Coordinates of N, CA and C in Angstrom, one line a residue:
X1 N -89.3 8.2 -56.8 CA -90.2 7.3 -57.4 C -90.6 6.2 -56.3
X2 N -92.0 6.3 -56.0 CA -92.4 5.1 -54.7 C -92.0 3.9 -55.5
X3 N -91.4 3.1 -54.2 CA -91.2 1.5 -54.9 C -91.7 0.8 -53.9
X4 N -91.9 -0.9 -54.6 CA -92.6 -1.8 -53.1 C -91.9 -2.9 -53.5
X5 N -91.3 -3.8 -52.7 CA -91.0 -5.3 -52.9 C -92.4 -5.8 -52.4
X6 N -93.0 -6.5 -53.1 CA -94.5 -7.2 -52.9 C -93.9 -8.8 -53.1
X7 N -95.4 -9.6 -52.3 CA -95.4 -11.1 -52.9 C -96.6 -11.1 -53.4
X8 N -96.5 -12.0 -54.6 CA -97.7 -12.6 -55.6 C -97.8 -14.0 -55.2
X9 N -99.6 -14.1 -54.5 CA -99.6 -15.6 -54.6 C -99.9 -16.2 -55.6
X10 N -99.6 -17.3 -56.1 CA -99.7 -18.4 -57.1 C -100.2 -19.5 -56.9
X11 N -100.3 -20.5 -57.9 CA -100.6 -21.4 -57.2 C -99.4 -22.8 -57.0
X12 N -98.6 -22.1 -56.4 CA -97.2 -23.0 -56.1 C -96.7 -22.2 -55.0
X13 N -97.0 -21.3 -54.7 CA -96.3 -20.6 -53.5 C -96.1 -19.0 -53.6
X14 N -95.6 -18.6 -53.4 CA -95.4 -16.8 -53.8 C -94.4 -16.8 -54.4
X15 N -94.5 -15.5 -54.9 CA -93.5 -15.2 -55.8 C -93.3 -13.8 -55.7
X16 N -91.9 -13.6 -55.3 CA -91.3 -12.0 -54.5 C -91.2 -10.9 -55.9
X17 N -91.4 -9.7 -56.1 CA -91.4 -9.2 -56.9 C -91.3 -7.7 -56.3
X18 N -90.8 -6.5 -57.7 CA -90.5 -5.7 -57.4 C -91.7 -4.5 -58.4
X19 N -92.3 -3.5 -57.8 CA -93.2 -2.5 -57.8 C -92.7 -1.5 -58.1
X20 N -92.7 -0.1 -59.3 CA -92.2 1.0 -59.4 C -93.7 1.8 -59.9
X21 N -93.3 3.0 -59.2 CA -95.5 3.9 -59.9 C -95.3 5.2 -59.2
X22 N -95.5 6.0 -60.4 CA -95.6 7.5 -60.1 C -95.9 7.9 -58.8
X23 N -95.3 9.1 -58.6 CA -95.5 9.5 -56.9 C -96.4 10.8 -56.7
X24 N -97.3 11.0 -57.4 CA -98.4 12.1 -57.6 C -99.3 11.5 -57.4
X25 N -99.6 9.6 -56.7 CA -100.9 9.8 -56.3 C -101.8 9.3 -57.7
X26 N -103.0 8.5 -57.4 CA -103.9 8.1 -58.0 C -103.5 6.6 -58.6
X27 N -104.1 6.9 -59.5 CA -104.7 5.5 -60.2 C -103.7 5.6 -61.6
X28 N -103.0 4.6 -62.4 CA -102.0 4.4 -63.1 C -102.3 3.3 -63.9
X29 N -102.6 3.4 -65.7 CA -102.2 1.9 -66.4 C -100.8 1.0 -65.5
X30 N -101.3 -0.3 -65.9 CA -100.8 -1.7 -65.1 C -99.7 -1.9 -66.4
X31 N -98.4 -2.0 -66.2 CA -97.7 -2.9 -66.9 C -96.5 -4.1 -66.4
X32 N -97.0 -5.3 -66.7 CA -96.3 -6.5 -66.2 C -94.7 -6.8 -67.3
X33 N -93.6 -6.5 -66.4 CA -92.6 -6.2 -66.8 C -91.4 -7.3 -66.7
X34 N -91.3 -8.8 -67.8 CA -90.6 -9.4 -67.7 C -89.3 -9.6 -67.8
X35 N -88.4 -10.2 -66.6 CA -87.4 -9.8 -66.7 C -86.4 -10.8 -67.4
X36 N -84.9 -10.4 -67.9 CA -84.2 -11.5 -68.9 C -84.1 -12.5 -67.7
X37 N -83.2 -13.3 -68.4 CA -82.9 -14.5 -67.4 C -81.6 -14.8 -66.3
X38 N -81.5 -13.2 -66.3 CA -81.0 -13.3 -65.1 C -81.0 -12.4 -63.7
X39 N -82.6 -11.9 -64.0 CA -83.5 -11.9 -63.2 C -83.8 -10.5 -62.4
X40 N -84.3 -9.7 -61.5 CA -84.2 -8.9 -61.1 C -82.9 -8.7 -60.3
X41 N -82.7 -7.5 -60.5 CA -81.1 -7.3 -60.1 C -81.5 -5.1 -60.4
X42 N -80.6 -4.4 -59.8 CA -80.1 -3.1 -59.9 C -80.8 -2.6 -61.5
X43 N -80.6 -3.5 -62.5 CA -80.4 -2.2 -63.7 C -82.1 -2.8 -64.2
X44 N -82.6 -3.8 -63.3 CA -84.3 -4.1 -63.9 C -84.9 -2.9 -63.3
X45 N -84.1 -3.0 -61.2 CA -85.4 -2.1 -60.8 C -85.1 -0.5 -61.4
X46 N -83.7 0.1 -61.9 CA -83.6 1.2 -63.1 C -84.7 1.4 -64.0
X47 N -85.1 0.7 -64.8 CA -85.6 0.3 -66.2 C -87.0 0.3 -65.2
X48 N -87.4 -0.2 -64.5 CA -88.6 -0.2 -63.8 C -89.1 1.4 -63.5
X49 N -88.0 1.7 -62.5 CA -88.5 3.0 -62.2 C -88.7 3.7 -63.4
X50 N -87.4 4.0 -64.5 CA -87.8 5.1 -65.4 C -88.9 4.4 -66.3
X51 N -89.2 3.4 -66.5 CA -91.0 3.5 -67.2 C -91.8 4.1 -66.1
X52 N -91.9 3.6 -65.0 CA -92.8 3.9 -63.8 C -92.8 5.8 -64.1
X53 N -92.0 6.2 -64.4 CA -91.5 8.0 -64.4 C -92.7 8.2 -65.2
X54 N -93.2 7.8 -66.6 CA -93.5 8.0 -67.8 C -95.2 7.7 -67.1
X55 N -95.5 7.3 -66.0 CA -97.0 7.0 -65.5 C -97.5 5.7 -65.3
X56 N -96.8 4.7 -65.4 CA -97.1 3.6 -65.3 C -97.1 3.2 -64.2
X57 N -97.7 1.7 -63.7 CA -97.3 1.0 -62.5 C -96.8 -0.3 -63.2
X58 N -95.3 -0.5 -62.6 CA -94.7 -1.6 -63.1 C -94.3 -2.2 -62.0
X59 N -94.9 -3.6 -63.0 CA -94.6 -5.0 -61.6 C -93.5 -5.9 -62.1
X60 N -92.3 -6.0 -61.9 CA -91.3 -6.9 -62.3 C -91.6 -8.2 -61.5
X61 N -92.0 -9.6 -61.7 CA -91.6 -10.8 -60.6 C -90.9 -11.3 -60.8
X62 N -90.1 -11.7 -59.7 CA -88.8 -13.0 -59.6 C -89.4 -14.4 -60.2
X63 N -88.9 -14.2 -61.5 CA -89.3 -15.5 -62.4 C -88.8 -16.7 -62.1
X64 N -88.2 -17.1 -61.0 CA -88.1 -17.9 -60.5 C -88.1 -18.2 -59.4
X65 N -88.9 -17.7 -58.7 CA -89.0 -17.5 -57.4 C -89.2 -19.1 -56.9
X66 N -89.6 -20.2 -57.1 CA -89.8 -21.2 -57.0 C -88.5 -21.7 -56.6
X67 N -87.4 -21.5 -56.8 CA -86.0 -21.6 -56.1 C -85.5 -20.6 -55.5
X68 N -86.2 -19.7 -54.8 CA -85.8 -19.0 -53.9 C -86.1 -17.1 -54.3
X69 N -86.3 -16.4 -53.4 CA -86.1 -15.5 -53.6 C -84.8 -14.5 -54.5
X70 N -85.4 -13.5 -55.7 CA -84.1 -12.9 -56.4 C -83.5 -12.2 -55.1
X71 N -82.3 -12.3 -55.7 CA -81.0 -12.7 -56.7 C -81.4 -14.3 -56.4
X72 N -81.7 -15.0 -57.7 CA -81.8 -16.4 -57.1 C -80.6 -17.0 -57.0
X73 N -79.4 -16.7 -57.9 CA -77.9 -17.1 -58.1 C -77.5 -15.7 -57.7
X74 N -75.8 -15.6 -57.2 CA -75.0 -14.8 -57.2 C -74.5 -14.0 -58.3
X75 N -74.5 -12.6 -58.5 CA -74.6 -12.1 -60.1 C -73.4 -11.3 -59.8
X76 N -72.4 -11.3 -60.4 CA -71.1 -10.3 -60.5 C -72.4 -9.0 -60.9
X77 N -71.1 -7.8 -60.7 CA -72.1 -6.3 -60.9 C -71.7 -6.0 -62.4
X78 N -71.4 -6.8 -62.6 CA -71.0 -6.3 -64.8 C -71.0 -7.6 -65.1
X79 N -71.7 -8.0 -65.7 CA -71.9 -9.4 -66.6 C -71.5 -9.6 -67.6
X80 N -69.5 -9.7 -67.6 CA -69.0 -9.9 -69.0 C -69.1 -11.0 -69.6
X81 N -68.2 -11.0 -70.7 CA -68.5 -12.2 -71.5 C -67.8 -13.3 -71.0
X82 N -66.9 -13.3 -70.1 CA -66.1 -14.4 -69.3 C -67.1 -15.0 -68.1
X83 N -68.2 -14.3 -67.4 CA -68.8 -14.6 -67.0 C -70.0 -15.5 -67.1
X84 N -70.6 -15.1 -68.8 CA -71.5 -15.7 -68.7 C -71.6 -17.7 -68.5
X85 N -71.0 -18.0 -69.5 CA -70.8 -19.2 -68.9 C -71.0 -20.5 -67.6
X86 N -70.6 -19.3 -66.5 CA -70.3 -19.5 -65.6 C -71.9 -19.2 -64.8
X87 N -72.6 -18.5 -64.7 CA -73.8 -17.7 -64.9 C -74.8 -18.6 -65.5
X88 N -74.4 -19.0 -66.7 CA -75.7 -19.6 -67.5 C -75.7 -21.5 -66.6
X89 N -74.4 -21.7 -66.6 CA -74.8 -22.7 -66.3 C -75.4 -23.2 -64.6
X90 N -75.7 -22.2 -64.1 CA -76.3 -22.0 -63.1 C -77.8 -21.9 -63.4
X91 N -78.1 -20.8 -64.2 CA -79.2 -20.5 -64.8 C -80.2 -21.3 -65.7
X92 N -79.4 -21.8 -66.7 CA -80.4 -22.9 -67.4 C -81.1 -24.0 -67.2
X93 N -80.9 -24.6 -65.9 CA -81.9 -25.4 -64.9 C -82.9 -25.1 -64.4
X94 N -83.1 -23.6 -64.3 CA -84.1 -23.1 -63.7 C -84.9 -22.5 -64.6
X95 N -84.2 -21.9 -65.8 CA -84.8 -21.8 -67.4 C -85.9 -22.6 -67.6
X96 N -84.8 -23.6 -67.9 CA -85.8 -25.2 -68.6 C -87.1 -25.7 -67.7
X97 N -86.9 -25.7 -66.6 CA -87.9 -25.8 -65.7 C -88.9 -25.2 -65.9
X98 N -88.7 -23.9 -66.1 CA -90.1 -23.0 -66.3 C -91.0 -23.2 -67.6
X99 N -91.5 -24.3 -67.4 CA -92.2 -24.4 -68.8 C -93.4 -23.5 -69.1
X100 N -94.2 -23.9 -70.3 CA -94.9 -23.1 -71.1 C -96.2 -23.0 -69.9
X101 N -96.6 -24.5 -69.2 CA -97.4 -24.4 -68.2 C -97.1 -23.9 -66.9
X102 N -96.2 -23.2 -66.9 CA -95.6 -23.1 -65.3 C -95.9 -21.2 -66.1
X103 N -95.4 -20.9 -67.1 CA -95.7 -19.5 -67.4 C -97.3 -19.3 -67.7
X104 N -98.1 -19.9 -68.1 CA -99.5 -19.7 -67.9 C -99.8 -19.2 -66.9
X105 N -99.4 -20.6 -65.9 CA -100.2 -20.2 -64.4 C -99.4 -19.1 -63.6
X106 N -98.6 -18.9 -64.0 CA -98.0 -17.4 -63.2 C -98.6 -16.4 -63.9
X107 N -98.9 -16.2 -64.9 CA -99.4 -15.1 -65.4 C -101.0 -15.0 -65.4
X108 N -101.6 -15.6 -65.3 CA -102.8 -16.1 -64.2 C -102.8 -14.9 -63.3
X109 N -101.6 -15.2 -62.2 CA -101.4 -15.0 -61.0 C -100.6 -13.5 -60.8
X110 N -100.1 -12.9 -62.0 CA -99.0 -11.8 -61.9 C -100.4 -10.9 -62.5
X111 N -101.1 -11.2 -63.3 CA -101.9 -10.4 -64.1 C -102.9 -10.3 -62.8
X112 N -103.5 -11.3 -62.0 CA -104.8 -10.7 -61.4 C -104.0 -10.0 -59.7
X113 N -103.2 -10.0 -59.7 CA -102.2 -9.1 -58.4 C -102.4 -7.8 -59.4
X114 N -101.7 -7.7 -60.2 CA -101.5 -6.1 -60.9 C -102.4 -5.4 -61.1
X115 N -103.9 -5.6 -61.9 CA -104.9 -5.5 -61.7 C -106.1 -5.0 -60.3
X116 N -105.4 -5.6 -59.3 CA -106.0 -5.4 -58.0 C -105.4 -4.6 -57.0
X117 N -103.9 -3.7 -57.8 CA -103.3 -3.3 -57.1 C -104.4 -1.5 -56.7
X118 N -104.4 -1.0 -55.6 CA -105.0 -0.3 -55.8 C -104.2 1.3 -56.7
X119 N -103.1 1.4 -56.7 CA -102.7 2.1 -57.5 C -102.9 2.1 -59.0
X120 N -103.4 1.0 -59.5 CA -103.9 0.6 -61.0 C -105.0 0.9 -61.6
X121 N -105.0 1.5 -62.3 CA -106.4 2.0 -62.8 C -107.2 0.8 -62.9
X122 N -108.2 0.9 -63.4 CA -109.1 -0.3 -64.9 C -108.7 0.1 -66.1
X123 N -109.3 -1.3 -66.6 CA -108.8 -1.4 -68.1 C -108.1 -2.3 -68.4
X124 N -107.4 -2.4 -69.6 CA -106.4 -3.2 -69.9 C -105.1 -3.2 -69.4
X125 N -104.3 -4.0 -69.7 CA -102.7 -3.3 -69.1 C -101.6 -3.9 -70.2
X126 N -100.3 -3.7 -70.3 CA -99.5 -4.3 -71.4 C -98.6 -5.0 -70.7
X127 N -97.5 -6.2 -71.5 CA -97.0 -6.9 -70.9 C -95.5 -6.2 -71.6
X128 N -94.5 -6.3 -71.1 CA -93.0 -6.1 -71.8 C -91.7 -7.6 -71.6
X129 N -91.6 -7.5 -71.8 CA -89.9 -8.3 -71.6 C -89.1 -8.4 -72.4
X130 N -88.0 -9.3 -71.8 CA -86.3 -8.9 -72.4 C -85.8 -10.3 -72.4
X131 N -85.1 -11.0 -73.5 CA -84.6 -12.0 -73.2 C -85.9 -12.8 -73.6
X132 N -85.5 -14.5 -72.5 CA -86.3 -15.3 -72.1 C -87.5 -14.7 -71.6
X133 N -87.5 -13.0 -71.0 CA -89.2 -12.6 -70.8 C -89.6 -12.1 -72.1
X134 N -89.0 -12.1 -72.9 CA -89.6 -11.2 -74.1 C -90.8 -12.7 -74.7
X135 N -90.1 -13.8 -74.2 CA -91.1 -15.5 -74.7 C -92.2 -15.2 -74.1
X136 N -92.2 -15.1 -72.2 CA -92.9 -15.0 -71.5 C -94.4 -13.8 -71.5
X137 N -93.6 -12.6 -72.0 CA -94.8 -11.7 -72.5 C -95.5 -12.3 -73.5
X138 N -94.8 -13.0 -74.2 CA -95.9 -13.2 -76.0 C -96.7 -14.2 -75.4
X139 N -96.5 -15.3 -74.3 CA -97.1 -16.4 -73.7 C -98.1 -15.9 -72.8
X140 N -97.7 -14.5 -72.0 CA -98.8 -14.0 -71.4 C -100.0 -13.1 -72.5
X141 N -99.8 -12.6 -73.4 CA -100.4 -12.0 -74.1 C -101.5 -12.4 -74.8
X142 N -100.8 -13.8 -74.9 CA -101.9 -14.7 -76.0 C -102.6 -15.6 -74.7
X143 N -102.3 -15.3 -73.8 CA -103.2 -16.6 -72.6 C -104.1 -15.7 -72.2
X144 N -104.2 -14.0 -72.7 CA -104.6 -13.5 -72.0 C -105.0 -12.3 -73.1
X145 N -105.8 -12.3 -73.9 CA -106.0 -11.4 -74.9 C -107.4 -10.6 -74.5
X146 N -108.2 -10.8 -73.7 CA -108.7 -9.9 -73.1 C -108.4 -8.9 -72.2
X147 N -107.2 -9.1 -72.0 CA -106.8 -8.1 -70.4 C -105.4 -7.2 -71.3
X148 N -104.7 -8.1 -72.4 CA -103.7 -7.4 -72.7 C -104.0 -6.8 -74.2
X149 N -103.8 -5.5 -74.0 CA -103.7 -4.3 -74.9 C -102.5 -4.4 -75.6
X150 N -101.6 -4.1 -75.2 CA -100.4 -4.4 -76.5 C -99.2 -5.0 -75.2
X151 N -98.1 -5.7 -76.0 CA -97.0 -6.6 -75.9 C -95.9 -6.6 -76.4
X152 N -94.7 -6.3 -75.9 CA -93.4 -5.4 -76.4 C -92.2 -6.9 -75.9
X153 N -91.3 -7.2 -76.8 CA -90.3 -8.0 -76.8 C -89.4 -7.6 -76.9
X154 N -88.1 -7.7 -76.3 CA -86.6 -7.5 -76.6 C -85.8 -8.1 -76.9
X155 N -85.1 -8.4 -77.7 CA -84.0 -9.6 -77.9 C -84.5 -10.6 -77.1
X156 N -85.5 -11.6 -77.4 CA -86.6 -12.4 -76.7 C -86.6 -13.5 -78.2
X157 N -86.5 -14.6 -77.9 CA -87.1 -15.7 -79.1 C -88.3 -16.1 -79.2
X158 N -88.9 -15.1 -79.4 CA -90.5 -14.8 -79.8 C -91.5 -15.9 -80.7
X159 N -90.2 -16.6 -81.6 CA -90.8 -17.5 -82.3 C -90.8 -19.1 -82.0
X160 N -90.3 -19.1 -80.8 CA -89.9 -20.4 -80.4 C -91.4 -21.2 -80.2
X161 N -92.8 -20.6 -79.9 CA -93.9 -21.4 -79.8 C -94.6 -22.2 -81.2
X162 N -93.8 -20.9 -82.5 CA -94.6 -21.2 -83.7 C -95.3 -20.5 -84.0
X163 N -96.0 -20.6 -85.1 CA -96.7 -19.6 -85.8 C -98.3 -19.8 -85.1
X164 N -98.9 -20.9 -84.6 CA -100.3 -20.9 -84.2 C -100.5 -20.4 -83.3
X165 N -99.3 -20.1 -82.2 CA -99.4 -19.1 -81.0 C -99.6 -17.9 -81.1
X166 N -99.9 -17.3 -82.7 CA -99.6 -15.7 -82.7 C -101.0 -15.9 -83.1
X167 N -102.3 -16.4 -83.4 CA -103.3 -16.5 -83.7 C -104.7 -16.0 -82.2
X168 N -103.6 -16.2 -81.4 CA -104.2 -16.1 -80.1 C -103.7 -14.4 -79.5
X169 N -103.4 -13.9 -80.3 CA -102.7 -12.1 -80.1 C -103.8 -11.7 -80.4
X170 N -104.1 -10.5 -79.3 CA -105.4 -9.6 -80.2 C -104.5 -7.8 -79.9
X171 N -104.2 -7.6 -79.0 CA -103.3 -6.0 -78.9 C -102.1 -6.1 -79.7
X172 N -101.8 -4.5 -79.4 CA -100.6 -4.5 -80.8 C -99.4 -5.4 -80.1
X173 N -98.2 -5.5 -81.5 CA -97.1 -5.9 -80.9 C -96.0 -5.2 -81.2
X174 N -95.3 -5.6 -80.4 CA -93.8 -4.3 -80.8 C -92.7 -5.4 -80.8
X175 N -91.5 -6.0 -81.8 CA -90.4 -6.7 -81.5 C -89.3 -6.2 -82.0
X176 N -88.5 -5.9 -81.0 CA -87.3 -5.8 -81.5 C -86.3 -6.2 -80.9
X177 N -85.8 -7.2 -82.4 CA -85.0 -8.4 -82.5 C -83.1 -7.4 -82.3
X178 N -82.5 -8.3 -81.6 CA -80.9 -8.0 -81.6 C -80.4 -8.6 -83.1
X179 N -79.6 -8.2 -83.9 CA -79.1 -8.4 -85.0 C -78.3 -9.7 -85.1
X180 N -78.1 -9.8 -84.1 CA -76.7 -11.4 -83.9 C -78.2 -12.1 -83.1
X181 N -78.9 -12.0 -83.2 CA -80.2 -13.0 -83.1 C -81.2 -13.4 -83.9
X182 N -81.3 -12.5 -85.2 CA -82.3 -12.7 -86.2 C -81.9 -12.1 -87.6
X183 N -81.6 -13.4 -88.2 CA -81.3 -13.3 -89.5 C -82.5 -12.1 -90.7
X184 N -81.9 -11.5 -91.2 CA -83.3 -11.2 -92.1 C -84.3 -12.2 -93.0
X185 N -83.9 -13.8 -93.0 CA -84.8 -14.9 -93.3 C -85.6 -14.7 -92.6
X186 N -85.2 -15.1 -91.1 CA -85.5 -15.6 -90.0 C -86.7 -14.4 -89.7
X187 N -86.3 -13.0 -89.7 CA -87.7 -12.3 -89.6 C -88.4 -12.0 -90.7
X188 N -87.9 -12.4 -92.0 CA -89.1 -12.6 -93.2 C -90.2 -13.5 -92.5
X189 N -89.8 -14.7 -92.1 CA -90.5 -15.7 -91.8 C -91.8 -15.4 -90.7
X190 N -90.8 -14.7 -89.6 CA -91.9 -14.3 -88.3 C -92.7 -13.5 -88.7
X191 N -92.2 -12.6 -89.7 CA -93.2 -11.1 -90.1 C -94.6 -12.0 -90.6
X192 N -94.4 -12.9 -91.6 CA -95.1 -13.4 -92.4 C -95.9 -14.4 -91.9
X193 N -95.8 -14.9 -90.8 CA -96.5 -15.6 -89.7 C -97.5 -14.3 -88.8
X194 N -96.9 -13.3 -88.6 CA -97.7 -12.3 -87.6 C -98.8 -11.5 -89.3
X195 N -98.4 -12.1 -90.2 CA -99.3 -11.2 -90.8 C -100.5 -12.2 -91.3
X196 N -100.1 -14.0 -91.5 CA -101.1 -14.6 -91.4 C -102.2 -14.6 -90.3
X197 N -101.5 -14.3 -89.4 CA -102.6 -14.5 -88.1 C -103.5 -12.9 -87.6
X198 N -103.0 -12.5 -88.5 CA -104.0 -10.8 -88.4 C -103.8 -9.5 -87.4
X199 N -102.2 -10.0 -87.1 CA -102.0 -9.0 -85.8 C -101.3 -7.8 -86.2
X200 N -101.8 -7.0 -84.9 CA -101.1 -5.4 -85.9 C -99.6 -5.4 -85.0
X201 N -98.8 -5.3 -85.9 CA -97.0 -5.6 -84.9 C -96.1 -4.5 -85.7
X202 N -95.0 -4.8 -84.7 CA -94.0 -3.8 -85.8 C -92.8 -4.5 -85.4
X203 N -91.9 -5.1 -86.3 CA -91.2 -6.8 -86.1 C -90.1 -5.4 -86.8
X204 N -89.0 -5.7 -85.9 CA -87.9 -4.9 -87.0 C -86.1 -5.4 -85.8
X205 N -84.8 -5.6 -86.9 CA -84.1 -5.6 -86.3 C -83.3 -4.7 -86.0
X206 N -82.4 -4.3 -84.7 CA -81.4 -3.1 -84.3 C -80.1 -3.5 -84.8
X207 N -79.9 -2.6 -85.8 CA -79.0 -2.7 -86.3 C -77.4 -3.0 -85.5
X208 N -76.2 -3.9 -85.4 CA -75.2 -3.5 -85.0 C -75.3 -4.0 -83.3
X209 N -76.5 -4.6 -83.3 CA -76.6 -5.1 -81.7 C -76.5 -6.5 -81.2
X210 N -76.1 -7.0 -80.3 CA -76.2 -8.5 -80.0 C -76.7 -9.0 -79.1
X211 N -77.1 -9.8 -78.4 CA -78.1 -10.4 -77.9 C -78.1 -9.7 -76.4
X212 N -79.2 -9.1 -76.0 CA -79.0 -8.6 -74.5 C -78.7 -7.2 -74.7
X213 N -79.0 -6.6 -75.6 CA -78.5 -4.9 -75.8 C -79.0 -4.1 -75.0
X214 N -80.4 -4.5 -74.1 CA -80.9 -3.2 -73.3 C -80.4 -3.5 -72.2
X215 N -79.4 -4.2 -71.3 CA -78.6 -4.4 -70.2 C -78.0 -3.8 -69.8
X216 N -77.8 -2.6 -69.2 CA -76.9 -1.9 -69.2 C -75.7 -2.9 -67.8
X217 N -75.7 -4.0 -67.7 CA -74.9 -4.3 -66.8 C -74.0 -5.4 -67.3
X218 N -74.3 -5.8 -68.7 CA -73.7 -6.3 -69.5 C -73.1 -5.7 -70.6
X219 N -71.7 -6.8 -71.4 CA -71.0 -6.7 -72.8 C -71.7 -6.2 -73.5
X220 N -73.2 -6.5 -73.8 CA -73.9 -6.6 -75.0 C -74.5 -5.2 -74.6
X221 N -74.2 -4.6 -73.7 CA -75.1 -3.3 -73.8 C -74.9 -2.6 -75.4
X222 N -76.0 -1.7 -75.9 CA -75.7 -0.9 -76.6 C -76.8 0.8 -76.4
X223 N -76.2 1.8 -75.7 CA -77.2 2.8 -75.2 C -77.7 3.1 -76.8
X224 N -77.2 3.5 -77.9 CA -78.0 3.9 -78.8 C -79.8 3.0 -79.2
X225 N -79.0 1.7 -78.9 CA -80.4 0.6 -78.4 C -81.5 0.8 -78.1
X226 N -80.6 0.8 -76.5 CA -81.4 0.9 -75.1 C -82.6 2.4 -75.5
X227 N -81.9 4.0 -76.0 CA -82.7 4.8 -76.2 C -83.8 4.2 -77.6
X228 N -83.6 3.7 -78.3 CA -84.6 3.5 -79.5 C -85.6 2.1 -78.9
X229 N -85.0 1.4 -78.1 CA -86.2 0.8 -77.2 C -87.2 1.3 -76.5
X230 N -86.7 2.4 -75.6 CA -87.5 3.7 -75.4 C -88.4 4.1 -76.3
X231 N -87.9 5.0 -77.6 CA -88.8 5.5 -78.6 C -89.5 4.7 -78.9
X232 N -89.8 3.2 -79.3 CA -90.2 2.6 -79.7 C -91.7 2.1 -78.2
X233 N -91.2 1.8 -77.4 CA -92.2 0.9 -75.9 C -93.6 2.4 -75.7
X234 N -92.6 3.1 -75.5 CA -93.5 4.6 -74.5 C -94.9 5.1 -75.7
X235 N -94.1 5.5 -76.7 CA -95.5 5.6 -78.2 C -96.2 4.0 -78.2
X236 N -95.6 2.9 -78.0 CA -96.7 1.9 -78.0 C -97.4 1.7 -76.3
X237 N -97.2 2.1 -76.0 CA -97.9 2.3 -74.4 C -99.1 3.4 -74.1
X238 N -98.1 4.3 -74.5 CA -99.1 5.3 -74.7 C -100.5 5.0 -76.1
X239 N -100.2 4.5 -76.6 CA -101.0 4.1 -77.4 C -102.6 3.1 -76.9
X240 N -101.7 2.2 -76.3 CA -103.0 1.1 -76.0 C -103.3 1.2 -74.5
X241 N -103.0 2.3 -74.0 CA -103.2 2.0 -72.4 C -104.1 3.8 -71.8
X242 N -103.9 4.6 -73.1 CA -104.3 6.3 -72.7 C -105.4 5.6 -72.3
X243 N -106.2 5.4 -72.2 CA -107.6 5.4 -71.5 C -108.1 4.6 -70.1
X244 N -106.5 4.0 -70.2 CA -106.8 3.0 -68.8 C -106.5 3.9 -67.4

């Protein structure tokens, strides 16, 4: 599977990022692939390539490239639960930093790179993430509802902008919530927000999962998950992207 470390200019500086896209040559739907918050590492560019397998061109960026190129912090190779801690508090400075406007204008900037890549078809393209990018896709999706076809979330706090941000969604959505993250109130409430605002979604929780399930380099892994994340991304991809 061809891969590229590319830079994306922005308008703050560049931003180092990692490229996975079928090796037969041509032109490929675009999908901009956000990563959790702890950033490109071994099991993103995994998850990269095997979508990339399926025909896509996937662009993961160092979401915080503004503090340096990934690994922006030093990452143990298994992220247990004694770890995190230790981890987060390294990481949530650079979290909080990245505000709602600092993710606009990257996505600005990640969407018209991807777009221009010459292995990218035309057309629309879809956005994914995990975690803190699962926020980041719904924030690119809606800043961007002419370019984005559908938008997929993983154990991502999707609802943290409110309900008037889902008003600005026009492609489908796909969420799926970790169980030790969303109450079934809690997605009464979000279902019922995405159904005010007219979007076609499929909002459901994994049963028996906790926050961070598609990791395979973490506690929270869960492979029965990780495969029904699959089932669920590739039929919605394939869906809004066959023509691009």
């Amino acid at each position: 599977m061809p891969t590229k470390t590319l830079h994306i200019p922005t308008t703050d500086g560049r931003a180092d990022a990692f490229a996975a896209f079928p090796d037969r040559g041509g032109r490929h739907p675009g999908v901009l692939m956000y990563s959790d918050g702890f950033g490109i590492r071994p099991v993103l560019r995994e998850m990269a390539r095997e979508l990339a397998g399926h025909g896509y061109y996937v662009l993961v960026p160092n979401l915080f490239y503004r503090h340096g190129p990934a690994p922006v912090i030093e990452l143990p190779e298994h992220i247990g639960e004694g770890d995190r801690r230790a981890v987060f508090a390294q990481l949530m400075p650079l979290i909080e930093a990245h505000t709602a406007e600092r993710v606009r204008s990257d996505s600005d900037a990640y969407l018209r790179f991807l777009t221009t890549q010459p292995e990218v078809g035309a057309g629309p393209v879809a956005v994914t993430g995990y975690c803190i990018g699962g926020l980041l896709a719904m924030r690119t999706a809606a800043a961007h509802p002419d370019q984005v076809a559908a938008v997929a979330a993983f154990h991502g706090p999707v609802g943290a902008d409110g309900p008037d941000s889902l008003h600005r969604l026009t492609g489908e959505v796909y969420l799926g919530h970790a169980e030790g993250d969303m109450t079934p109130e809690a997605l009464g409430e979000l279902n019922q927000a995405l159904d005010a605002a007219g979007v076609g979604y499929t909002s459901e929780i994994y049963p028996g999962t906790v926050h961070g399930f598609t990791m395979s380099d973490t506690d929270a892994f869960n492979p029965a998950a990780l495969q029904r994340h699959w089932d669920r991304l590739l039929p919605l991809l394939d869906r809004a992207l066959a023509g691009s």
